[in-house]
GROMACS .gro file of N, CA, C and O in nm:
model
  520
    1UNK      N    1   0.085  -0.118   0.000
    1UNK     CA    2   0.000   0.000   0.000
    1UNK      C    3   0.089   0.124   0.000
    1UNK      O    4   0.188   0.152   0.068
    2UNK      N    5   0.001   0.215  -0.134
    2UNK     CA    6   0.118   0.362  -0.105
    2UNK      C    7   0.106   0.431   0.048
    2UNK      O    8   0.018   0.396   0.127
    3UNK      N    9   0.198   0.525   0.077
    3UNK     CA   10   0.173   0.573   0.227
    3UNK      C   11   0.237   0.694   0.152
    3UNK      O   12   0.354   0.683   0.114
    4UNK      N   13   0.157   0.820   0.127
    4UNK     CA   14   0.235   0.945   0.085
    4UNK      C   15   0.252   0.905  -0.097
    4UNK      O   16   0.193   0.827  -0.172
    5UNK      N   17   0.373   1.012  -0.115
    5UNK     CA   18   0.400   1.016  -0.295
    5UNK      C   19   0.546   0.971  -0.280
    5UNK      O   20   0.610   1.056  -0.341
    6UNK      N   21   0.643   0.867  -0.222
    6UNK     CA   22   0.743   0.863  -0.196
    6UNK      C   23   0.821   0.859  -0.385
    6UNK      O   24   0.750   0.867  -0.485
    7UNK      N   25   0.924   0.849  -0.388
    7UNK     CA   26   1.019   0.902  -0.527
    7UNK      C   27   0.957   0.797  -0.636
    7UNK      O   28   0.929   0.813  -0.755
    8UNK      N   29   0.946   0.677  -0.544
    8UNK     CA   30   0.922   0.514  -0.630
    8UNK      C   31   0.767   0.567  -0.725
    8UNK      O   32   0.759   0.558  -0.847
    9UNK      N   33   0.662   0.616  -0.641
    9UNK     CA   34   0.563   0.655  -0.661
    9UNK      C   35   0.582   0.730  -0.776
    9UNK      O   36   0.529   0.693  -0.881
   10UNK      N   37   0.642   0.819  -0.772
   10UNK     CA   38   0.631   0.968  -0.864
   10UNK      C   39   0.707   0.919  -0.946
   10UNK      O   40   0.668   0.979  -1.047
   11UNK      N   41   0.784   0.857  -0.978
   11UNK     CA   42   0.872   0.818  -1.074
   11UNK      C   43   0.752   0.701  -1.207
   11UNK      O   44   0.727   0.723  -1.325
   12UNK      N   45   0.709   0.588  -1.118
   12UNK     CA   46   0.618   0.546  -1.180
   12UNK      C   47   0.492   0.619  -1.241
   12UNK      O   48   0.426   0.541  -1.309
   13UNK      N   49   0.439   0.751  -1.235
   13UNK     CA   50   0.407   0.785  -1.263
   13UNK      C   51   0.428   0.944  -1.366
   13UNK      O   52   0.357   1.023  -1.429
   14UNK      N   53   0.537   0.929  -1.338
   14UNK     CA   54   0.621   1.021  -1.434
   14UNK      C   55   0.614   0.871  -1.596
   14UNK      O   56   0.538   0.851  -1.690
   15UNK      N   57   0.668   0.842  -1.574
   15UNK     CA   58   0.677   0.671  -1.680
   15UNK      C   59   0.550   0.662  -1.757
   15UNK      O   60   0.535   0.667  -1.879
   16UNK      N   61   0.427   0.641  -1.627
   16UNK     CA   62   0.330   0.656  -1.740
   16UNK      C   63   0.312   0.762  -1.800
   16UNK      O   64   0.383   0.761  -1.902
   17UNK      N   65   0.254   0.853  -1.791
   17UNK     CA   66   0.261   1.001  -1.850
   17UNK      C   67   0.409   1.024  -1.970
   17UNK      O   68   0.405   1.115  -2.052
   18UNK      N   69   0.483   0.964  -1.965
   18UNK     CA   70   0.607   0.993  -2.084
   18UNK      C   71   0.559   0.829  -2.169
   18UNK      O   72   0.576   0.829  -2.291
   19UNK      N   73   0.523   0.748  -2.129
   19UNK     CA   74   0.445   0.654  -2.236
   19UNK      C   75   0.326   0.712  -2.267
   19UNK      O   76   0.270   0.653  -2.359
   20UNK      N   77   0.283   0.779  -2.236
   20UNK     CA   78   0.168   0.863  -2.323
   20UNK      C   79   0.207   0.946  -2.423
   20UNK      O   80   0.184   0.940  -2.544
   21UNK      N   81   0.269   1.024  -2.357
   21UNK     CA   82   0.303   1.132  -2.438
   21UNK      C   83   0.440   1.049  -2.592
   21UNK      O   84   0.469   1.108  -2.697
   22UNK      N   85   0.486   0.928  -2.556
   22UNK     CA   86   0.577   0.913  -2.620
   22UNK      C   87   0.426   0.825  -2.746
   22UNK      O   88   0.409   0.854  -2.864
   23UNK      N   89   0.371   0.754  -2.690
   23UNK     CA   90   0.235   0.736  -2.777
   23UNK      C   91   0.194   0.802  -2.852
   23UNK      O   92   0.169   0.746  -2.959
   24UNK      N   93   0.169   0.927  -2.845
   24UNK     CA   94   0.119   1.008  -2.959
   24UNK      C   95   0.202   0.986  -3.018
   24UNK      O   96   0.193   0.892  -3.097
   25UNK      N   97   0.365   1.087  -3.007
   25UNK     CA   98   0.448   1.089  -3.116
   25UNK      C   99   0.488   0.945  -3.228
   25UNK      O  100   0.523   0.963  -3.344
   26UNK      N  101   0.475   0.820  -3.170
   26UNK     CA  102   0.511   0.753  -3.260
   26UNK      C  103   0.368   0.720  -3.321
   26UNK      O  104   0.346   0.699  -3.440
   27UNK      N  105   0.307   0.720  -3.253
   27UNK     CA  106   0.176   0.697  -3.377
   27UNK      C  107   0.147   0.774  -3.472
   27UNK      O  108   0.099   0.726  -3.575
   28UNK      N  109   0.173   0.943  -3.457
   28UNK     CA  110   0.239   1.022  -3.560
   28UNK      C  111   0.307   0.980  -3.666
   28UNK      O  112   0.255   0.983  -3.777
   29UNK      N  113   0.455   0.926  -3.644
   29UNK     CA  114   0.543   0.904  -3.662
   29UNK      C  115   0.491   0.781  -3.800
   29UNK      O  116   0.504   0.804  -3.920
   30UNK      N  117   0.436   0.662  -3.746
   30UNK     CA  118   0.384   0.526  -3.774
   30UNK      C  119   0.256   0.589  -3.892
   30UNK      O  120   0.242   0.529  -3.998
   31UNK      N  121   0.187   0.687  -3.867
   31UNK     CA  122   0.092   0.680  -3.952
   31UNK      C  123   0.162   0.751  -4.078
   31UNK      O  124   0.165   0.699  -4.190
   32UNK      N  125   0.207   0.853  -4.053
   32UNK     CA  126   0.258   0.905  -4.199
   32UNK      C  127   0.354   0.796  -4.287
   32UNK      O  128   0.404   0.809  -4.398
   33UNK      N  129   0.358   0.696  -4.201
   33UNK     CA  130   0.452   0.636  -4.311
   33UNK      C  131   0.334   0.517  -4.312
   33UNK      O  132   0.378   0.413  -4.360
   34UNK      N  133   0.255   0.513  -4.288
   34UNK     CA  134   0.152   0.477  -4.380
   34UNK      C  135   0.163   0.273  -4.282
   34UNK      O  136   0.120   0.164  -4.321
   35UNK      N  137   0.209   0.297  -4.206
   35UNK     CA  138   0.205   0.153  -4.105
   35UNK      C  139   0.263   0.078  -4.210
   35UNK      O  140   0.178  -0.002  -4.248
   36UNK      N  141   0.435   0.058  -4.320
   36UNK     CA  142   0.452  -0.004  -4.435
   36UNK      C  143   0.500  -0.116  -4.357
   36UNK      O  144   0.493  -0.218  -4.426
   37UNK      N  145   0.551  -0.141  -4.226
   37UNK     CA  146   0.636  -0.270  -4.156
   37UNK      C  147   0.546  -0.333  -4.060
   37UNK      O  148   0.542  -0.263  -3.959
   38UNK      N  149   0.479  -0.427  -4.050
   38UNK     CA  150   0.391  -0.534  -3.926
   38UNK      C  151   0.446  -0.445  -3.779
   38UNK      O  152   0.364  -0.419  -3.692
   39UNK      N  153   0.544  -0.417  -3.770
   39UNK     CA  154   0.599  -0.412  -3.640
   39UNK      C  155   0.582  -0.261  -3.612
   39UNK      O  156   0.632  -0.230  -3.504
   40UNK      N  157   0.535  -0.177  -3.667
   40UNK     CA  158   0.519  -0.038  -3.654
   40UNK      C  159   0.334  -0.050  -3.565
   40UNK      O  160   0.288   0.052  -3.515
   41UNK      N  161   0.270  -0.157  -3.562
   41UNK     CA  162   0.198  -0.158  -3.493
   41UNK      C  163   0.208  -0.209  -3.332
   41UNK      O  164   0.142  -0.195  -3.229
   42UNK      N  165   0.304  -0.261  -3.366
   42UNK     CA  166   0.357  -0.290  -3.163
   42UNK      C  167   0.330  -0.153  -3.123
   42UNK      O  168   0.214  -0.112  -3.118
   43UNK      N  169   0.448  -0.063  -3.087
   43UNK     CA  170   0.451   0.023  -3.045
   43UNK      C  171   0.282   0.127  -2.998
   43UNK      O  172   0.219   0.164  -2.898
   44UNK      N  173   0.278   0.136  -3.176
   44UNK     CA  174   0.170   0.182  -3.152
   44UNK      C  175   0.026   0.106  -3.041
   44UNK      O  176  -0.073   0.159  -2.990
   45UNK      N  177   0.067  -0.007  -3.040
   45UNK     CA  178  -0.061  -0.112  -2.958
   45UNK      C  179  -0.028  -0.078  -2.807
   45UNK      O  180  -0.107  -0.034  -2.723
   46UNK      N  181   0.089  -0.105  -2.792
   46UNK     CA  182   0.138  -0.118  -2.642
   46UNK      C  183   0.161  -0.001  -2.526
   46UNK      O  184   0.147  -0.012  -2.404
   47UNK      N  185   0.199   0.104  -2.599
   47UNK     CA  186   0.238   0.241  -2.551
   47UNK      C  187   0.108   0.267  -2.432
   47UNK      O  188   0.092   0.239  -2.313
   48UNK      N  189   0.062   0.308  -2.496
   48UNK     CA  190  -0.092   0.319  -2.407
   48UNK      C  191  -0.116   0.216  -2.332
   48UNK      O  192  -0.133   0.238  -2.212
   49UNK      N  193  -0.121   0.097  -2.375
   49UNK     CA  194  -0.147   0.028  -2.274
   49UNK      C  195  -0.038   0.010  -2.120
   49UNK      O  196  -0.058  -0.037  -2.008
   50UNK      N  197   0.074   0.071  -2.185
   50UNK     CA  198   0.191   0.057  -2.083
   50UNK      C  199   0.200   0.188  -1.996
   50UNK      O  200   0.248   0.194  -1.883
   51UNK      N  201   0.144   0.295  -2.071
   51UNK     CA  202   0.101   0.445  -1.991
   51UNK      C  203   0.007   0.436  -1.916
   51UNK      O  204   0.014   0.519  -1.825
   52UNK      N  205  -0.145   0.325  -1.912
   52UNK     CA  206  -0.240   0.342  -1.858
   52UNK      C  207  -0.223   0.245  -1.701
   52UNK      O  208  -0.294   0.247  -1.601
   53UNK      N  209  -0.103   0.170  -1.729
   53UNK     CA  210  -0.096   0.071  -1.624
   53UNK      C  211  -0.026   0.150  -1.546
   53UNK      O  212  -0.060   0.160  -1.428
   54UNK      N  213   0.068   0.210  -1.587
   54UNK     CA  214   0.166   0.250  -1.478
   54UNK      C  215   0.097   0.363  -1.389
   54UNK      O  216   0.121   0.384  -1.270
   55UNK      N  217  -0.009   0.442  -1.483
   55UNK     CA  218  -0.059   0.538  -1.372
   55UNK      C  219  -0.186   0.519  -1.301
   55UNK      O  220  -0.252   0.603  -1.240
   56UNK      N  221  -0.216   0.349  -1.327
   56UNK     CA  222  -0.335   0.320  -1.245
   56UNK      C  223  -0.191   0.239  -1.107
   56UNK      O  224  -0.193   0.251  -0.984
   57UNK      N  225  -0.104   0.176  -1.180
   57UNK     CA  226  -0.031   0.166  -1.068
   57UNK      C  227  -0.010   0.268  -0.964
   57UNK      O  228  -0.023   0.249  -0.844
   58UNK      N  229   0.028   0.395  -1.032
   58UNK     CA  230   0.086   0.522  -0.905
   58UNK      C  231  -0.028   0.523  -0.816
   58UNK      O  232  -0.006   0.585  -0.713
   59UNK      N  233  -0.175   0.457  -0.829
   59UNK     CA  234  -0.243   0.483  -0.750
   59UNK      C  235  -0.326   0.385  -0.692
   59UNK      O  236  -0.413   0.429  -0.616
   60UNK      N  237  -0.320   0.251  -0.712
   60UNK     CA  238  -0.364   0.147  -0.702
   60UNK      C  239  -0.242   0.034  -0.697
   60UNK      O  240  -0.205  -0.038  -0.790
   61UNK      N  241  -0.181   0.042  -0.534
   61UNK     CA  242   0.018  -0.066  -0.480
   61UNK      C  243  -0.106  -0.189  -0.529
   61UNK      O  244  -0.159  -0.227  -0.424
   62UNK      N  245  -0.153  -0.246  -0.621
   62UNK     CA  246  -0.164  -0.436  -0.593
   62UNK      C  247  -0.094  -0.492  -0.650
   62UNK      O  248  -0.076  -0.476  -0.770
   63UNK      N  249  -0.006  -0.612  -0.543
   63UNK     CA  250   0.072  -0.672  -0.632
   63UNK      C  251   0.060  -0.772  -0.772
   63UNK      O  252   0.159  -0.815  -0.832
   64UNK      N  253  -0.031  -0.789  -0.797
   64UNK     CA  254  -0.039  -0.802  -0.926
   64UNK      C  255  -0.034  -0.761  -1.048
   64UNK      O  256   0.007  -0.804  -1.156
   65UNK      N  257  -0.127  -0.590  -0.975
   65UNK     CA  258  -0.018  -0.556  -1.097
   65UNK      C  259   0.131  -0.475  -1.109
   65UNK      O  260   0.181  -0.400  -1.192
   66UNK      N  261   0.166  -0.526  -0.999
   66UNK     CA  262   0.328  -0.447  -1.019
   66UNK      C  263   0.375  -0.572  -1.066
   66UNK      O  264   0.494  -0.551  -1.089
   67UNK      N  265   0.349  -0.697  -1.094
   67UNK     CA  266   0.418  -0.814  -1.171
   67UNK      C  267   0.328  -0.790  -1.326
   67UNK      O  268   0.365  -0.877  -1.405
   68UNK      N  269   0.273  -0.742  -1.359
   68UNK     CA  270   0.216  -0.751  -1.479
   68UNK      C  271   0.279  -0.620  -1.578
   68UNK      O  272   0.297  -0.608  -1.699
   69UNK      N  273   0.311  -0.496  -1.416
   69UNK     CA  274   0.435  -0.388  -1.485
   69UNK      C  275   0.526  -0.450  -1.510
   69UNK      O  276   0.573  -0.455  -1.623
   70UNK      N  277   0.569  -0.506  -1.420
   70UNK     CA  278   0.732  -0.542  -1.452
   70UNK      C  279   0.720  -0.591  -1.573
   70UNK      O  280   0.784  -0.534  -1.661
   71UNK      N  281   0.648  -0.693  -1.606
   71UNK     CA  282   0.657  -0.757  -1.692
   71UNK      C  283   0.653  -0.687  -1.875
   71UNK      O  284   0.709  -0.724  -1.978
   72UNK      N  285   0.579  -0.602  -1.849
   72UNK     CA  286   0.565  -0.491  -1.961
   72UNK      C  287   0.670  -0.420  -1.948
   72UNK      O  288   0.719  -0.403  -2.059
   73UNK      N  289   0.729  -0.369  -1.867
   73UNK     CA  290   0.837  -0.308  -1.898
   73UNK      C  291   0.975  -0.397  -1.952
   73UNK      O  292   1.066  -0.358  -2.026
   74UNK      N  293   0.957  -0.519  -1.891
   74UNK     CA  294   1.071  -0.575  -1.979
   74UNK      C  295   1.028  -0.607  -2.105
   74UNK      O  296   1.119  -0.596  -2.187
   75UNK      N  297   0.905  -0.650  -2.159
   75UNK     CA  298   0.837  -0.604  -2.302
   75UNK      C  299   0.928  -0.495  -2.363
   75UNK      O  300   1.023  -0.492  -2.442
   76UNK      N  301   0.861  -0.415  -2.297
   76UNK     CA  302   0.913  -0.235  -2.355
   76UNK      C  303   1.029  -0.252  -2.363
   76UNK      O  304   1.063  -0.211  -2.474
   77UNK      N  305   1.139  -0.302  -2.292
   77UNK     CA  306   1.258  -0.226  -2.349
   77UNK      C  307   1.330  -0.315  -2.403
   77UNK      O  308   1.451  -0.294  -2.402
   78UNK      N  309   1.284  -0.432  -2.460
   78UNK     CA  310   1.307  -0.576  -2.546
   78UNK      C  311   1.260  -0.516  -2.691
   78UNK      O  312   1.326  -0.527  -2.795
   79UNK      N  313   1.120  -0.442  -2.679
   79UNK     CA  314   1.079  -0.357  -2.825
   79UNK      C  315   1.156  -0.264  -2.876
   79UNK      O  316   1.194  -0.253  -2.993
   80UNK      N  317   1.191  -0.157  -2.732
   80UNK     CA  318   1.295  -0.056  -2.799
   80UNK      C  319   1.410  -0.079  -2.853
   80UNK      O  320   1.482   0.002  -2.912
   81UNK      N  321   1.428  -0.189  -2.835
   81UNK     CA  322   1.607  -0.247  -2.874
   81UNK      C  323   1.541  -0.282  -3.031
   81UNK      O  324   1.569  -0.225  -3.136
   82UNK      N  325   1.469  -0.365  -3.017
   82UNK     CA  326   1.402  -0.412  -3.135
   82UNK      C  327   1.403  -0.310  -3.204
   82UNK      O  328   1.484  -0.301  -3.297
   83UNK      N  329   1.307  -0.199  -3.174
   83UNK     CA  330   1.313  -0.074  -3.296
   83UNK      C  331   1.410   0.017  -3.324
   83UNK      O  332   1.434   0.086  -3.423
   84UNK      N  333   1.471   0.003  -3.197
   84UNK     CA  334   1.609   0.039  -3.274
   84UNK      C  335   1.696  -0.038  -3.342
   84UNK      O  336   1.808   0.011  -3.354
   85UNK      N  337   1.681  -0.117  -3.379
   85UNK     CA  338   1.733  -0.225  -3.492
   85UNK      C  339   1.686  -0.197  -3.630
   85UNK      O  340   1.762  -0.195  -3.727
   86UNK      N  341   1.526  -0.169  -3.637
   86UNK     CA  342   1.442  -0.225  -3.741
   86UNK      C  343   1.497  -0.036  -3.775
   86UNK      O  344   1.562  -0.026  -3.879
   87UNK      N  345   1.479   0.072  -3.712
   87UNK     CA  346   1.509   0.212  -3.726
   87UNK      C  347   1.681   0.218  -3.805
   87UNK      O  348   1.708   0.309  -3.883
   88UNK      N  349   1.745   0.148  -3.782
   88UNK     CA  350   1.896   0.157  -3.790
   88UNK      C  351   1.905   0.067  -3.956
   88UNK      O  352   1.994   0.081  -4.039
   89UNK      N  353   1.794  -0.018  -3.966
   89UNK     CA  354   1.825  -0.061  -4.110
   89UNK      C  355   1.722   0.010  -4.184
   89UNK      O  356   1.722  -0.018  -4.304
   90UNK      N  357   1.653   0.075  -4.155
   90UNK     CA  358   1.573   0.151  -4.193
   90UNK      C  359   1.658   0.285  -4.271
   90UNK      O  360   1.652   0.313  -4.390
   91UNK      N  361   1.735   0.352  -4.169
   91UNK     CA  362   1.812   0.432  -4.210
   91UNK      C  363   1.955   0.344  -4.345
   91UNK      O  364   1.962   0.389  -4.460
   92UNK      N  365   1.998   0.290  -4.323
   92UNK     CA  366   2.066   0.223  -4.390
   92UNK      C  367   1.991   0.179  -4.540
   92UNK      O  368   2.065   0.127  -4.623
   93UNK      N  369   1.866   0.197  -4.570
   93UNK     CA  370   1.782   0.140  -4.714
   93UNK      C  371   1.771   0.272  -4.777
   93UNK      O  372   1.734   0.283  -4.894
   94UNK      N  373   1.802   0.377  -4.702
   94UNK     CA  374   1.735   0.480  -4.775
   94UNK      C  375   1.865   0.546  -4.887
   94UNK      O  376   1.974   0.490  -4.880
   95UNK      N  377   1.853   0.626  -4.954
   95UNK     CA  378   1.936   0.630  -5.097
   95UNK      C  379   2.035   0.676  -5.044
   95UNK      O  380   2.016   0.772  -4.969
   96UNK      N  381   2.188   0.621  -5.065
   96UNK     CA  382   2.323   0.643  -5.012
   96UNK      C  383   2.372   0.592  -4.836
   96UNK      O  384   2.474   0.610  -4.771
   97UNK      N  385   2.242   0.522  -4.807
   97UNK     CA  386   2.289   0.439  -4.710
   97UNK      C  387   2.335   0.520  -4.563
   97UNK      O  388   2.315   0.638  -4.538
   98UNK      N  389   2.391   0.436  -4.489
   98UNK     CA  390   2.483   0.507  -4.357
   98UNK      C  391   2.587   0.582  -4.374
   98UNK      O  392   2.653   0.625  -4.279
   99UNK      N  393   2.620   0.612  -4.530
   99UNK     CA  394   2.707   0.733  -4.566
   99UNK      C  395   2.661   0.865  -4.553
   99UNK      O  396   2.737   0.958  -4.527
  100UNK      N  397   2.515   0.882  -4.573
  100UNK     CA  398   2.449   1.033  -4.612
  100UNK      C  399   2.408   1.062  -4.447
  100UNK      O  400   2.303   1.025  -4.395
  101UNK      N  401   2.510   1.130  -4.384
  101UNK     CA  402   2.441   1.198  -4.252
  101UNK      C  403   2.324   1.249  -4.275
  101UNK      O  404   2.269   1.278  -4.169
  102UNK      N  405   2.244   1.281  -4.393
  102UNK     CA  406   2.131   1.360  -4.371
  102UNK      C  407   1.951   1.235  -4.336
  102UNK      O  408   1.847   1.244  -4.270
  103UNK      N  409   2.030   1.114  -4.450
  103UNK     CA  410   1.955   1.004  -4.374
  103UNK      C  411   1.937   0.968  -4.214
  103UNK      O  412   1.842   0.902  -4.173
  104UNK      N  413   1.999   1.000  -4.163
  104UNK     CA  414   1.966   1.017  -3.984
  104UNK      C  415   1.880   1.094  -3.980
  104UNK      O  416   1.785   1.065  -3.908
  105UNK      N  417   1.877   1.223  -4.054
  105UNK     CA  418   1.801   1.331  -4.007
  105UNK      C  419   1.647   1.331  -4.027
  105UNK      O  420   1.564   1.380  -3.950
  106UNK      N  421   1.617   1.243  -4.186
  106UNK     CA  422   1.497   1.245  -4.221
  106UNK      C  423   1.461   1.116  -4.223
  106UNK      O  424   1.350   1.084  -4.264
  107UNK      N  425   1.557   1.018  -4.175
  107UNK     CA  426   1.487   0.881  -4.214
  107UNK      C  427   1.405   0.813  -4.049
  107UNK      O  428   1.349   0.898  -3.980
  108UNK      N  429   1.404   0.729  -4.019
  108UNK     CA  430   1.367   0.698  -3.893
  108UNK      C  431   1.447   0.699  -3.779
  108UNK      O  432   1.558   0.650  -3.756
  109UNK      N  433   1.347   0.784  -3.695
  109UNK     CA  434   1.432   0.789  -3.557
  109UNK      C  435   1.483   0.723  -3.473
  109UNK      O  436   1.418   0.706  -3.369
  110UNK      N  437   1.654   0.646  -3.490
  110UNK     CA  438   1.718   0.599  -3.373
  110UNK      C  439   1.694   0.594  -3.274
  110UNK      O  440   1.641   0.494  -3.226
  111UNK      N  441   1.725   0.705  -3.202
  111UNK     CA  442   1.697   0.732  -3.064
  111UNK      C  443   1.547   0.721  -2.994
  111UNK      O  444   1.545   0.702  -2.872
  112UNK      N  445   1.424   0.731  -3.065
  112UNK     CA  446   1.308   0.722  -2.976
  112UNK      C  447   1.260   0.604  -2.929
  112UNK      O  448   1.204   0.580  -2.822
  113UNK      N  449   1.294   0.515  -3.043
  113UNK     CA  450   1.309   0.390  -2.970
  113UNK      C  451   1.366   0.299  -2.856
  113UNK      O  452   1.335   0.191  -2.807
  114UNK      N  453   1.496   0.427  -2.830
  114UNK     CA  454   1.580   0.411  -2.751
  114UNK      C  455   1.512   0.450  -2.619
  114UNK      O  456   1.517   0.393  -2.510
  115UNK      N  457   1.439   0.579  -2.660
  115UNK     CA  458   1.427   0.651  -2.541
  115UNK      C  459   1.279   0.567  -2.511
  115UNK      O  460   1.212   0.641  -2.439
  116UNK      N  461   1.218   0.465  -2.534
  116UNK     CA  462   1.106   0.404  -2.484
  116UNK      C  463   1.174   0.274  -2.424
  116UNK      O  464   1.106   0.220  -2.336
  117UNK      N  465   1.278   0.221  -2.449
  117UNK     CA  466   1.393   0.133  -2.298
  117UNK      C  467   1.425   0.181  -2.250
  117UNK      O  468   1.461   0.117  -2.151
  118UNK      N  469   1.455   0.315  -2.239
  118UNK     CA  470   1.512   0.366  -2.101
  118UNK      C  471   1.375   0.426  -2.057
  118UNK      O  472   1.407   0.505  -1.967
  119UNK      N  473   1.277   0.430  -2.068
  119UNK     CA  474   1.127   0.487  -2.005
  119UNK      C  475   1.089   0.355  -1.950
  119UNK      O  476   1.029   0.358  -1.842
  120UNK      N  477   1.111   0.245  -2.000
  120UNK     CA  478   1.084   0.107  -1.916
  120UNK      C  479   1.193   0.091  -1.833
  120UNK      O  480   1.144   0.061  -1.725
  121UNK      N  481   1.316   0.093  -1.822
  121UNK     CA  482   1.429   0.092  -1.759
  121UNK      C  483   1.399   0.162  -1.608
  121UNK      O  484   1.404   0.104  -1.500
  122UNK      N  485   1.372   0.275  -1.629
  122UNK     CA  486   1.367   0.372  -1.545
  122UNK      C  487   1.199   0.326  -1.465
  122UNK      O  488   1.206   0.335  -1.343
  123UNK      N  489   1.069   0.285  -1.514
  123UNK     CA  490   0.994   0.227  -1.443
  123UNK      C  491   0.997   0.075  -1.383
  123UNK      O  492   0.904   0.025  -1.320
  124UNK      N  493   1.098   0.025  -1.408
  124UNK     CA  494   1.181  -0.070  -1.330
  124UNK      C  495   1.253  -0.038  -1.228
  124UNK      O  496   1.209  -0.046  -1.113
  125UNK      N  497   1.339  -0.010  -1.249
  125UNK     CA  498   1.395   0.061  -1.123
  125UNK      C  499   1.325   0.165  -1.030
  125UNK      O  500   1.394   0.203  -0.936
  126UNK      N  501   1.226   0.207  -1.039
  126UNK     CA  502   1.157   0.300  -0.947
  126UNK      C  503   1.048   0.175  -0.906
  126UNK      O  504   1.006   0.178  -0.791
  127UNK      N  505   1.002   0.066  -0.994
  127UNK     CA  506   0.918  -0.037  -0.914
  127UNK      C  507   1.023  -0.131  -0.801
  127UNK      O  508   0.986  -0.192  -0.701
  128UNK      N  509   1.073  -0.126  -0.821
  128UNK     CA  510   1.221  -0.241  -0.723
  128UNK      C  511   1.332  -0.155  -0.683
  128UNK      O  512   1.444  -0.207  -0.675
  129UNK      N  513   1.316  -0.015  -0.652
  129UNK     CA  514   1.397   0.054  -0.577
  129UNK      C  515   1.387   0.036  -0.427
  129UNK      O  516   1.480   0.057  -0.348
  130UNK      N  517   1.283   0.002  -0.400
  130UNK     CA  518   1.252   0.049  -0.237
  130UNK      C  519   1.304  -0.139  -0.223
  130UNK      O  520   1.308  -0.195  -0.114
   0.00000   0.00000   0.00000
């Protein structure tokens, strides 16, 4: 049971709220390119569902579902590795390859994928800090 907003608390709920907000942007992201890869719908499926848990968690300690977080968060940052894979050959198809620095710029984003394992990373460690 929570007692107060201790760091573990606010942190998990910082997590959900940045899986929300990281939700929009890739579904943004996913629709203009028109959903062309199966796997551009993970993200888009899970995000929300991984934002809505964590902030029914910040307010509802049952342990069940802090094993059903955990468990999504190691999801999540098993996907982000993933999309940063599928993002990194992504960039690499586009015309002149991992030579044209400007392909980083306009092709798919490296890093956000990144930054949705370290948003599970970080709601791991604030669930198993205390």
């Amino acid at each position: 049971m929570w007692h107060g907003w201790p760091i573990e608390r606010v942190l998990i709920l910082f997590t959900g709220l940045a899986f929300a907000m990281i939700a929009v942007q890739v579904t943004l992201f996913h629709s203009r390119q028109n959903f062309r890869h199966w796997a551009m719908w993970l993200p888009v499926i899970e995000l929300p569902i991984f934002a809505v848990t964590a902030i029914v968690l910040s307010f509802l300690d049952a342990g069940w579902l802090r094993w059903v977080f955990a468990f999504m968060m190691v999801v999540g940052m098993a996907g982000g590795v993933y999309g940063a894979y599928l993002h990194t050959v992504g960039v690499g198809q586009r015309v002149g390859g991992f030579s044209q620095g400007q392909n980083f710029m306009v092709g798919p984003p490296i890093i956000l994928p990144l930054l949705m394992t370290a948003v599970a990373a970080l709601g791991l460690i604030a669930l198993f800090w205390g």
